[in-house]
Amino acid sequence: MIQSQNNRFQDFFEDDMYIIFKNYLYNYLLRKYAVEKALRNEKRDMILEVGSGISPVVTPGDRVVYSDVSFLALQTLKRNLGKGMYVVADGMKLPFRSDTFSHTISSEVLEHLEDDQKALCEIARVIKPSGLLVITFPHRWFYFTYDDRFVGHLRRYELSEMENRLREAGLQTIFVRKVLGPLEKITMCVAIFCFSVAQRLRMKEKENPPQPPFGKGGLGGFSSENVQSPGPRAIFLSLFKWINRLYAGIAWFDANIMPRALSTVLLIKAIKK
């Protein structure tokens, strides 16, 4: 739910290969798994995902509403998912009636908003009494580095800080779960550094027209058409998916063996009082 003018990745939302690669990243897979696990065995009515962007964590369905401040993100998402409802909305001023949703999900959103407490109060307002909120958020201030700034994070949170904010909004914590650990922070620092260097190098190539982030035709020259056909590009995509699934298992193990104090991403499930 980053303001569209500040989202450095929005230019790539129409690049099918960017979307494919983003939706198979190990950390996204783990966040999606954690949220779905938290919703398991829940009797769901209307579900709202706040700040879905192009990579929602809620499985699409007829009673799922995806919201984001970016029209382009939702347009792209609707084209790729089909199912669900799509509403352009500012998380700090949700255009829904009070007590509308049985479940609301917000994954890696609050840290992008100037007034996160106002957003939490808005989220609480649209949840039905005894309805549930599932959020994931970047944990521990001492992890805040250049990779956070690069992706538009204004802050990270201590667990006690987040629980206090939820309480002030009228939400009571049911449980807390670890999602990602220190390995994820190391990996993202390296990945963002490489990505930013590549961007700067491409900006200096004045003789060439602007290119997508990883070269002509999309990521490393991979287009949505040629990736479907057999050949090196299709093999690369299959390898990328396999590596990220494998790394997701390693990152999951890292998150679970490390103490919660060292978790880089936490999940909270809370109920509206």
C-alpha atoms as a PDB file:
ATOM      1  CA  MET A   1       0.000   0.000   0.000  1.00  0.00           C
ATOM      2  CA  ILE A   2       2.765   2.390  -0.944  1.00  0.00           C
ATOM      3  CA  GLN A   3       1.728   5.627  -2.547  1.00  0.00           C
ATOM      4  CA  SER A   4       1.980   4.978  -6.257  1.00  0.00           C
ATOM      5  CA  GLN A   5       4.249   7.925  -6.955  1.00  0.00           C
ATOM      6  CA  ASN A   6       6.738   6.606  -4.424  1.00  0.00           C
ATOM      7  CA  ASN A   7       6.698   2.995  -5.583  1.00  0.00           C
ATOM      8  CA  ARG A   8       9.903   2.484  -7.562  1.00  0.00           C
ATOM      9  CA  PHE A   9       8.602  -0.872  -8.829  1.00  0.00           C
ATOM     10  CA  GLN A  10       5.314   0.341 -10.324  1.00  0.00           C
ATOM     11  CA  ASP A  11       6.809   0.767 -13.804  1.00  0.00           C
ATOM     12  CA  PHE A  12       7.262  -3.005 -13.880  1.00  0.00           C
ATOM     13  CA  PHE A  13       3.680  -3.955 -12.933  1.00  0.00           C
ATOM     14  CA  GLU A  14       2.779  -4.567 -16.573  1.00  0.00           C
ATOM     15  CA  ASP A  15       5.811  -6.792 -17.109  1.00  0.00           C
ATOM     16  CA  ASP A  16       4.412 -10.325 -16.887  1.00  0.00           C
ATOM     17  CA  MET A  17       7.810 -11.795 -16.155  1.00  0.00           C
ATOM     18  CA  TYR A  18       8.399  -9.395 -13.259  1.00  0.00           C
ATOM     19  CA  ILE A  19       5.108 -10.551 -11.749  1.00  0.00           C
ATOM     20  CA  ILE A  20       5.941 -14.223 -12.241  1.00  0.00           C
ATOM     21  CA  PHE A  21       9.336 -13.818 -10.624  1.00  0.00           C
ATOM     22  CA  LYS A  22       7.988 -11.720  -7.738  1.00  0.00           C
ATOM     23  CA  ASN A  23       5.249 -14.218  -6.953  1.00  0.00           C
ATOM     24  CA  TYR A  24       7.732 -17.067  -6.646  1.00  0.00           C
ATOM     25  CA  LEU A  25      10.190 -15.321  -4.337  1.00  0.00           C
ATOM     26  CA  TYR A  26      10.867 -17.413  -1.244  1.00  0.00           C
ATOM     27  CA  ASN A  27       9.907 -14.707   1.266  1.00  0.00           C
ATOM     28  CA  TYR A  28       6.575 -14.075  -0.461  1.00  0.00           C
ATOM     29  CA  LEU A  29       5.849 -17.820  -0.475  1.00  0.00           C
ATOM     30  CA  LEU A  30       6.521 -17.988   3.273  1.00  0.00           C
ATOM     31  CA  ARG A  31       4.347 -14.971   4.078  1.00  0.00           C
ATOM     32  CA  LYS A  32       1.506 -16.409   2.006  1.00  0.00           C
ATOM     33  CA  TYR A  33       1.885 -19.783   3.721  1.00  0.00           C
ATOM     34  CA  ALA A  34       1.891 -18.162   7.175  1.00  0.00           C
ATOM     35  CA  VAL A  35      -1.262 -16.147   6.469  1.00  0.00           C
ATOM     36  CA  GLU A  36      -3.147 -19.102   4.994  1.00  0.00           C
ATOM     37  CA  LYS A  37      -2.126 -21.220   7.985  1.00  0.00           C
ATOM     38  CA  ALA A  38      -3.466 -18.544  10.346  1.00  0.00           C
ATOM     39  CA  LEU A  39      -6.783 -18.600   8.453  1.00  0.00           C
ATOM     40  CA  ARG A  40      -7.020 -22.384   8.378  1.00  0.00           C
ATOM     41  CA  ASN A  41     -10.264 -23.827   9.797  1.00  0.00           C
ATOM     42  CA  GLU A  42     -11.748 -20.335  10.002  1.00  0.00           C
ATOM     43  CA  LYS A  43     -15.351 -19.809   8.978  1.00  0.00           C
ATOM     44  CA  ARG A  44     -14.875 -17.047   6.438  1.00  0.00           C
ATOM     45  CA  ASP A  45     -17.475 -14.579   5.257  1.00  0.00           C
ATOM     46  CA  MET A  46     -16.229 -11.428   3.522  1.00  0.00           C
ATOM     47  CA  ILE A  47     -12.436 -11.074   3.503  1.00  0.00           C
ATOM     48  CA  LEU A  48     -10.523  -7.858   2.891  1.00  0.00           C
ATOM     49  CA  GLU A  49      -6.847  -7.724   2.006  1.00  0.00           C
ATOM     50  CA  VAL A  50      -5.470  -4.236   2.580  1.00  0.00           C
ATOM     51  CA  GLY A  51      -2.526  -3.278   0.387  1.00  0.00           C
ATOM     52  CA  SER A  52      -2.527  -6.371  -1.789  1.00  0.00           C
ATOM     53  CA  GLY A  53      -0.420  -4.832  -4.550  1.00  0.00           C
ATOM     54  CA  ILE A  54       0.296  -7.320  -7.346  1.00  0.00           C
ATOM     55  CA  SER A  55       1.135 -10.128  -4.904  1.00  0.00           C
ATOM     56  CA  PRO A  56      -1.784 -10.888  -2.572  1.00  0.00           C
ATOM     57  CA  VAL A  57      -1.408 -13.407   0.233  1.00  0.00           C
ATOM     58  CA  VAL A  58      -5.081 -14.430   0.284  1.00  0.00           C
ATOM     59  CA  THR A  59      -6.235 -17.106  -2.145  1.00  0.00           C
ATOM     60  CA  PRO A  60      -8.690 -15.554  -4.626  1.00  0.00           C
ATOM     61  CA  GLY A  61     -12.402 -16.182  -4.185  1.00  0.00           C
ATOM     62  CA  ASP A  62     -15.780 -14.623  -4.853  1.00  0.00           C
ATOM     63  CA  ARG A  63     -15.967 -13.151  -1.338  1.00  0.00           C
ATOM     64  CA  VAL A  64     -12.461 -11.703  -1.238  1.00  0.00           C
ATOM     65  CA  VAL A  65     -11.865  -7.967  -1.671  1.00  0.00           C
ATOM     66  CA  TYR A  66      -8.403  -6.830  -2.719  1.00  0.00           C
ATOM     67  CA  SER A  67      -7.583  -3.186  -2.046  1.00  0.00           C
ATOM     68  CA  ASP A  68      -4.581  -1.044  -2.847  1.00  0.00           C
ATOM     69  CA  VAL A  69      -3.825   2.624  -3.423  1.00  0.00           C
ATOM     70  CA  SER A  70      -2.450   1.806  -6.889  1.00  0.00           C
ATOM     71  CA  PHE A  71      -4.998   1.437  -9.687  1.00  0.00           C
ATOM     72  CA  LEU A  72      -2.332  -0.099 -11.925  1.00  0.00           C
ATOM     73  CA  ALA A  73      -1.515  -2.750  -9.311  1.00  0.00           C
ATOM     74  CA  LEU A  74      -5.168  -3.778  -8.997  1.00  0.00           C
ATOM     75  CA  GLN A  75      -5.671  -3.705 -12.752  1.00  0.00           C
ATOM     76  CA  THR A  76      -2.707  -6.046 -13.122  1.00  0.00           C
ATOM     77  CA  LEU A  77      -3.922  -8.244 -10.276  1.00  0.00           C
ATOM     78  CA  LYS A  78      -7.432  -8.546 -11.706  1.00  0.00           C
ATOM     79  CA  ARG A  79      -6.016  -9.521 -15.080  1.00  0.00           C
ATOM     80  CA  ASN A  80      -3.944 -12.282 -13.495  1.00  0.00           C
ATOM     81  CA  LEU A  81      -6.396 -13.597 -10.876  1.00  0.00           C
ATOM     82  CA  GLY A  82      -9.848 -12.981 -12.298  1.00  0.00           C
ATOM     83  CA  LYS A  83     -11.731 -13.964  -9.145  1.00  0.00           C
ATOM     84  CA  GLY A  84     -12.433 -11.531  -6.340  1.00  0.00           C
ATOM     85  CA  MET A  85     -13.370  -7.858  -6.062  1.00  0.00           C
ATOM     86  CA  TYR A  86     -10.928  -4.997  -6.536  1.00  0.00           C
ATOM     87  CA  VAL A  87     -11.161  -1.602  -4.854  1.00  0.00           C
ATOM     88  CA  VAL A  88      -8.710   1.293  -5.091  1.00  0.00           C
ATOM     89  CA  ALA A  89      -8.401   2.465  -1.506  1.00  0.00           C
ATOM     90  CA  ASP A  90      -6.115   4.353   0.835  1.00  0.00           C
ATOM     91  CA  GLY A  91      -5.435   2.229   3.903  1.00  0.00           C
ATOM     92  CA  MET A  92      -5.804   5.298   6.097  1.00  0.00           C
ATOM     93  CA  LYS A  93      -9.302   6.004   4.738  1.00  0.00           C
ATOM     94  CA  LEU A  94     -11.035   2.779   3.739  1.00  0.00           C
ATOM     95  CA  PRO A  95     -14.212   3.260   1.638  1.00  0.00           C
ATOM     96  CA  PHE A  96     -16.179   0.506   3.377  1.00  0.00           C
ATOM     97  CA  ARG A  97     -18.982   0.527   5.916  1.00  0.00           C
ATOM     98  CA  SER A  98     -18.177  -0.289   9.510  1.00  0.00           C
ATOM     99  CA  ASP A  99     -18.480  -3.928  10.619  1.00  0.00           C
ATOM    100  CA  THR A 100     -18.321  -5.313   7.056  1.00  0.00           C
ATOM    101  CA  PHE A 101     -15.613  -7.988   7.009  1.00  0.00           C
ATOM    102  CA  SER A 102     -15.219 -11.175   9.013  1.00  0.00           C
ATOM    103  CA  HIS A 103     -11.473 -11.225   8.291  1.00  0.00           C
ATOM    104  CA  THR A 104      -8.991  -8.572   7.255  1.00  0.00           C
ATOM    105  CA  ILE A 105      -5.418  -9.239   6.163  1.00  0.00           C
ATOM    106  CA  SER A 106      -2.566  -6.760   5.960  1.00  0.00           C
ATOM    107  CA  SER A 107       0.813  -8.185   4.981  1.00  0.00           C
ATOM    108  CA  GLU A 108       3.865  -5.888   4.952  1.00  0.00           C
ATOM    109  CA  VAL A 109       1.774  -2.726   4.625  1.00  0.00           C
ATOM    110  CA  LEU A 110       1.761  -0.651   7.813  1.00  0.00           C
ATOM    111  CA  GLU A 111       5.486   0.097   7.662  1.00  0.00           C
ATOM    112  CA  HIS A 112       4.900   2.020   4.401  1.00  0.00           C
ATOM    113  CA  LEU A 113       2.225   4.354   5.796  1.00  0.00           C
ATOM    114  CA  GLU A 114       2.843   7.731   7.391  1.00  0.00           C
ATOM    115  CA  ASP A 115       0.005   7.289   9.894  1.00  0.00           C
ATOM    116  CA  ASP A 116       0.002   3.579  10.654  1.00  0.00           C
ATOM    117  CA  GLN A 117      -2.157   4.014  13.755  1.00  0.00           C
ATOM    118  CA  LYS A 118      -4.882   5.670  11.709  1.00  0.00           C
ATOM    119  CA  ALA A 119      -4.716   2.765   9.270  1.00  0.00           C
ATOM    120  CA  LEU A 120      -5.094   0.251  12.097  1.00  0.00           C
ATOM    121  CA  CYS A 121      -8.119   2.133  13.423  1.00  0.00           C
ATOM    122  CA  GLU A 122      -9.651   2.087   9.933  1.00  0.00           C
ATOM    123  CA  ILE A 123      -8.975  -1.630   9.614  1.00  0.00           C
ATOM    124  CA  ALA A 124     -10.561  -2.257  13.016  1.00  0.00           C
ATOM    125  CA  ARG A 125     -13.575  -0.155  12.039  1.00  0.00           C
ATOM    126  CA  VAL A 126     -14.443  -2.278   8.992  1.00  0.00           C
ATOM    127  CA  ILE A 127     -14.034  -5.602  10.847  1.00  0.00           C
ATOM    128  CA  LYS A 128     -17.179  -7.145  12.323  1.00  0.00           C
ATOM    129  CA  PRO A 129     -17.390  -7.575  16.105  1.00  0.00           C
ATOM    130  CA  SER A 130     -15.348 -10.669  17.017  1.00  0.00           C
ATOM    131  CA  GLY A 131     -13.881 -10.543  13.508  1.00  0.00           C
ATOM    132  CA  LEU A 132     -10.200 -11.219  12.928  1.00  0.00           C
ATOM    133  CA  LEU A 133      -7.158  -9.375  11.665  1.00  0.00           C
ATOM    134  CA  VAL A 134      -4.038 -11.151  10.419  1.00  0.00           C
ATOM    135  CA  ILE A 135      -0.992  -8.962   9.880  1.00  0.00           C
ATOM    136  CA  THR A 136       2.649  -9.547   9.064  1.00  0.00           C
ATOM    137  CA  PHE A 137       5.215  -6.843   9.687  1.00  0.00           C
ATOM    138  CA  PRO A 138       8.994  -6.250   9.717  1.00  0.00           C
ATOM    139  CA  HIS A 139      10.279  -6.908  13.223  1.00  0.00           C
ATOM    140  CA  ARG A 140      13.065  -5.260  15.280  1.00  0.00           C
ATOM    141  CA  TRP A 141      14.333  -1.739  14.765  1.00  0.00           C
ATOM    142  CA  PHE A 142      17.968  -2.820  14.848  1.00  0.00           C
ATOM    143  CA  TYR A 143      17.432  -4.562  11.495  1.00  0.00           C
ATOM    144  CA  PHE A 144      16.496  -1.266   9.796  1.00  0.00           C
ATOM    145  CA  THR A 145      19.039  -0.711   6.992  1.00  0.00           C
ATOM    146  CA  TYR A 146      19.276   0.479   3.392  1.00  0.00           C
ATOM    147  CA  ASP A 147      17.167  -2.394   2.049  1.00  0.00           C
ATOM    148  CA  ASP A 148      14.233  -1.156   4.165  1.00  0.00           C
ATOM    149  CA  ARG A 149      14.633   2.354   2.786  1.00  0.00           C
ATOM    150  CA  PHE A 150      14.966   1.020  -0.765  1.00  0.00           C
ATOM    151  CA  VAL A 151      11.563  -0.696  -0.649  1.00  0.00           C
ATOM    152  CA  GLY A 152       9.872   2.261   1.052  1.00  0.00           C
ATOM    153  CA  HIS A 153       9.786   1.192   4.691  1.00  0.00           C
ATOM    154  CA  LEU A 154       9.355   4.099   7.090  1.00  0.00           C
ATOM    155  CA  ARG A 155       9.884   1.924  10.140  1.00  0.00           C
ATOM    156  CA  ARG A 156      10.168  -1.530  11.636  1.00  0.00           C
ATOM    157  CA  TYR A 157       8.352  -2.584  14.811  1.00  0.00           C
ATOM    158  CA  GLU A 158       9.082  -4.100  18.163  1.00  0.00           C
ATOM    159  CA  LEU A 159       6.506  -6.750  19.088  1.00  0.00           C
ATOM    160  CA  SER A 160       5.336  -4.879  22.180  1.00  0.00           C
ATOM    161  CA  GLU A 161       4.954  -1.726  20.089  1.00  0.00           C
ATOM    162  CA  MET A 162       2.753  -3.468  17.541  1.00  0.00           C
ATOM    163  CA  GLU A 163       0.605  -5.118  20.213  1.00  0.00           C
ATOM    164  CA  ASN A 164       0.090  -1.723  21.865  1.00  0.00           C
ATOM    165  CA  ARG A 165      -0.969  -0.194  18.556  1.00  0.00           C
ATOM    166  CA  LEU A 166      -3.430  -3.016  17.990  1.00  0.00           C
ATOM    167  CA  ARG A 167      -4.826  -2.580  21.489  1.00  0.00           C
ATOM    168  CA  GLU A 168      -5.330   1.144  20.913  1.00  0.00           C
ATOM    169  CA  ALA A 169      -7.289   0.304  17.759  1.00  0.00           C
ATOM    170  CA  GLY A 170      -9.552  -2.085  19.681  1.00  0.00           C
ATOM    171  CA  LEU A 171      -7.850  -5.327  18.650  1.00  0.00           C
ATOM    172  CA  GLN A 172      -6.600  -8.004  21.023  1.00  0.00           C
ATOM    173  CA  THR A 173      -3.737 -10.343  20.137  1.00  0.00           C
ATOM    174  CA  ILE A 174      -4.654 -14.039  19.939  1.00  0.00           C
ATOM    175  CA  PHE A 175      -1.234 -15.368  18.968  1.00  0.00           C
ATOM    176  CA  VAL A 176       2.125 -14.390  17.479  1.00  0.00           C
ATOM    177  CA  ARG A 177       4.084 -16.527  15.002  1.00  0.00           C
ATOM    178  CA  LYS A 178       7.534 -16.316  13.490  1.00  0.00           C
ATOM    179  CA  VAL A 179       7.573 -15.941   9.697  1.00  0.00           C
ATOM    180  CA  LEU A 180      11.154 -15.102   8.709  1.00  0.00           C
ATOM    181  CA  GLY A 181      14.485 -15.034  10.505  1.00  0.00           C
ATOM    182  CA  PRO A 182      17.963 -13.468  10.202  1.00  0.00           C
ATOM    183  CA  LEU A 183      18.782 -15.365   7.004  1.00  0.00           C
ATOM    184  CA  GLU A 184      16.054 -13.432   5.202  1.00  0.00           C
ATOM    185  CA  LYS A 185      17.600 -10.112   6.241  1.00  0.00           C
ATOM    186  CA  ILE A 186      21.020 -11.116   4.951  1.00  0.00           C
ATOM    187  CA  THR A 187      19.546 -12.379   1.690  1.00  0.00           C
ATOM    188  CA  MET A 188      17.492  -9.250   1.066  1.00  0.00           C
ATOM    189  CA  CYS A 189      20.402  -6.917   1.825  1.00  0.00           C
ATOM    190  CA  VAL A 190      22.479  -8.686  -0.819  1.00  0.00           C
ATOM    191  CA  ALA A 191      19.604  -8.847  -3.322  1.00  0.00           C
ATOM    192  CA  ILE A 192      18.634  -5.184  -2.939  1.00  0.00           C
ATOM    193  CA  PHE A 193      22.261  -4.081  -3.198  1.00  0.00           C
ATOM    194  CA  CYS A 194      22.668  -5.991  -6.472  1.00  0.00           C
ATOM    195  CA  PHE A 195      19.337  -4.684  -7.781  1.00  0.00           C
ATOM    196  CA  SER A 196      20.203  -1.049  -6.987  1.00  0.00           C
ATOM    197  CA  VAL A 197      23.651  -1.355  -8.598  1.00  0.00           C
ATOM    198  CA  ALA A 198      22.080  -2.823 -11.732  1.00  0.00           C
ATOM    199  CA  GLN A 199      19.572   0.038 -11.855  1.00  0.00           C
ATOM    200  CA  ARG A 200      22.306   2.662 -11.587  1.00  0.00           C
ATOM    201  CA  LEU A 201      24.348   1.010 -14.327  1.00  0.00           C
ATOM    202  CA  ARG A 202      21.389   0.935 -16.684  1.00  0.00           C
ATOM    203  CA  MET A 203      20.650   4.604 -16.048  1.00  0.00           C
ATOM    204  CA  LYS A 204      24.110   5.412 -17.383  1.00  0.00           C
ATOM    205  CA  GLU A 205      23.449   3.688 -20.691  1.00  0.00           C
ATOM    206  CA  LYS A 206      22.319   6.889 -22.382  1.00  0.00           C
ATOM    207  CA  GLU A 207      22.672   5.543 -25.875  1.00  0.00           C
ATOM    208  CA  ASN A 208      19.929   2.954 -25.262  1.00  0.00           C
ATOM    209  CA  PRO A 209      16.236   3.603 -24.552  1.00  0.00           C
ATOM    210  CA  PRO A 210      14.939   2.761 -21.041  1.00  0.00           C
ATOM    211  CA  GLN A 211      14.786  -0.973 -20.452  1.00  0.00           C
ATOM    212  CA  PRO A 212      12.789  -3.147 -18.056  1.00  0.00           C
ATOM    213  CA  PRO A 213      14.662  -3.863 -14.806  1.00  0.00           C
ATOM    214  CA  PHE A 214      16.517  -6.926 -16.019  1.00  0.00           C
ATOM    215  CA  GLY A 215      17.111  -6.178 -19.669  1.00  0.00           C
ATOM    216  CA  LYS A 216      15.243  -6.009 -22.945  1.00  0.00           C
ATOM    217  CA  GLY A 217      12.004  -7.962 -23.033  1.00  0.00           C
ATOM    218  CA  GLY A 218      11.614  -8.176 -19.276  1.00  0.00           C
ATOM    219  CA  LEU A 219      13.687  -9.945 -16.683  1.00  0.00           C
ATOM    220  CA  GLY A 220      16.922 -10.851 -18.406  1.00  0.00           C
ATOM    221  CA  GLY A 221      15.195 -10.827 -21.794  1.00  0.00           C
ATOM    222  CA  PHE A 222      12.453 -13.215 -20.654  1.00  0.00           C
ATOM    223  CA  SER A 223       9.031 -12.358 -22.014  1.00  0.00           C
ATOM    224  CA  SER A 224       5.749 -13.983 -21.068  1.00  0.00           C
ATOM    225  CA  GLU A 225       5.541 -15.458 -24.582  1.00  0.00           C
ATOM    226  CA  ASN A 226       8.925 -17.081 -24.851  1.00  0.00           C
ATOM    227  CA  VAL A 227       8.876 -18.385 -21.303  1.00  0.00           C
ATOM    228  CA  GLN A 228       5.937 -20.625 -22.183  1.00  0.00           C
ATOM    229  CA  SER A 229       7.855 -22.288 -24.997  1.00  0.00           C
ATOM    230  CA  PRO A 230      10.517 -24.931 -24.393  1.00  0.00           C
ATOM    231  CA  GLY A 231      14.071 -23.689 -24.331  1.00  0.00           C
ATOM    232  CA  PRO A 232      16.610 -21.968 -22.084  1.00  0.00           C
ATOM    233  CA  ARG A 233      14.182 -19.332 -20.806  1.00  0.00           C
ATOM    234  CA  ALA A 234      11.551 -21.847 -19.746  1.00  0.00           C
ATOM    235  CA  ILE A 235      14.261 -23.923 -18.114  1.00  0.00           C
ATOM    236  CA  PHE A 236      15.518 -20.845 -16.266  1.00  0.00           C
ATOM    237  CA  LEU A 237      12.035 -20.061 -14.942  1.00  0.00           C
ATOM    238  CA  SER A 238      11.573 -23.640 -13.746  1.00  0.00           C
ATOM    239  CA  LEU A 239      14.964 -23.459 -12.065  1.00  0.00           C
ATOM    240  CA  PHE A 240      14.073 -20.122 -10.447  1.00  0.00           C
ATOM    241  CA  LYS A 241      10.862 -21.585  -9.014  1.00  0.00           C
ATOM    242  CA  TRP A 242      12.637 -24.697  -7.767  1.00  0.00           C
ATOM    243  CA  ILE A 243      15.451 -22.714  -6.121  1.00  0.00           C
ATOM    244  CA  ASN A 244      12.996 -20.408  -4.360  1.00  0.00           C
ATOM    245  CA  ARG A 245      10.919 -23.316  -3.068  1.00  0.00           C
ATOM    246  CA  LEU A 246      14.093 -24.922  -1.756  1.00  0.00           C
ATOM    247  CA  TYR A 247      15.302 -21.664  -0.229  1.00  0.00           C
ATOM    248  CA  ALA A 248      11.870 -21.115   1.310  1.00  0.00           C
ATOM    249  CA  GLY A 249      12.359 -24.387   3.183  1.00  0.00           C
ATOM    250  CA  ILE A 250      15.777 -23.267   4.403  1.00  0.00           C
ATOM    251  CA  ALA A 251      14.429 -19.846   5.436  1.00  0.00           C
ATOM    252  CA  TRP A 252      11.479 -21.500   7.217  1.00  0.00           C
ATOM    253  CA  PHE A 253      13.895 -23.678   9.170  1.00  0.00           C
ATOM    254  CA  ASP A 254      16.015 -20.628  10.032  1.00  0.00           C
ATOM    255  CA  ALA A 255      12.953 -18.714  11.261  1.00  0.00           C
ATOM    256  CA  ASN A 256      11.793 -21.580  13.449  1.00  0.00           C
ATOM    257  CA  ILE A 257      15.098 -22.464  15.111  1.00  0.00           C
ATOM    258  CA  MET A 258      15.971 -18.852  15.910  1.00  0.00           C
ATOM    259  CA  PRO A 259      14.476 -17.173  18.989  1.00  0.00           C
ATOM    260  CA  ARG A 260      11.572 -14.835  18.324  1.00  0.00           C
ATOM    261  CA  ALA A 261      13.721 -11.906  19.423  1.00  0.00           C
ATOM    262  CA  LEU A 262      15.747 -12.373  16.222  1.00  0.00           C
ATOM    263  CA  SER A 263      12.789 -12.788  13.842  1.00  0.00           C
ATOM    264  CA  THR A 264      12.777 -10.321  10.961  1.00  0.00           C
ATOM    265  CA  VAL A 265       9.079 -10.779  10.147  1.00  0.00           C
ATOM    266  CA  LEU A 266       6.303 -11.697  12.581  1.00  0.00           C
ATOM    267  CA  LEU A 267       2.628 -12.541  12.169  1.00  0.00           C
ATOM    268  CA  ILE A 268      -0.073 -11.514  14.618  1.00  0.00           C
ATOM    269  CA  LYS A 269      -3.631 -12.793  14.643  1.00  0.00           C
ATOM    270  CA  ALA A 270      -5.932 -10.448  16.562  1.00  0.00           C
ATOM    271  CA  ILE A 271      -9.646 -10.250  17.343  1.00  0.00           C
ATOM    272  CA  LYS A 272     -11.875  -7.187  17.428  1.00  0.00           C
ATOM    273  CA  LYS A 273     -13.097  -6.695  20.965  1.00  0.00           C
END
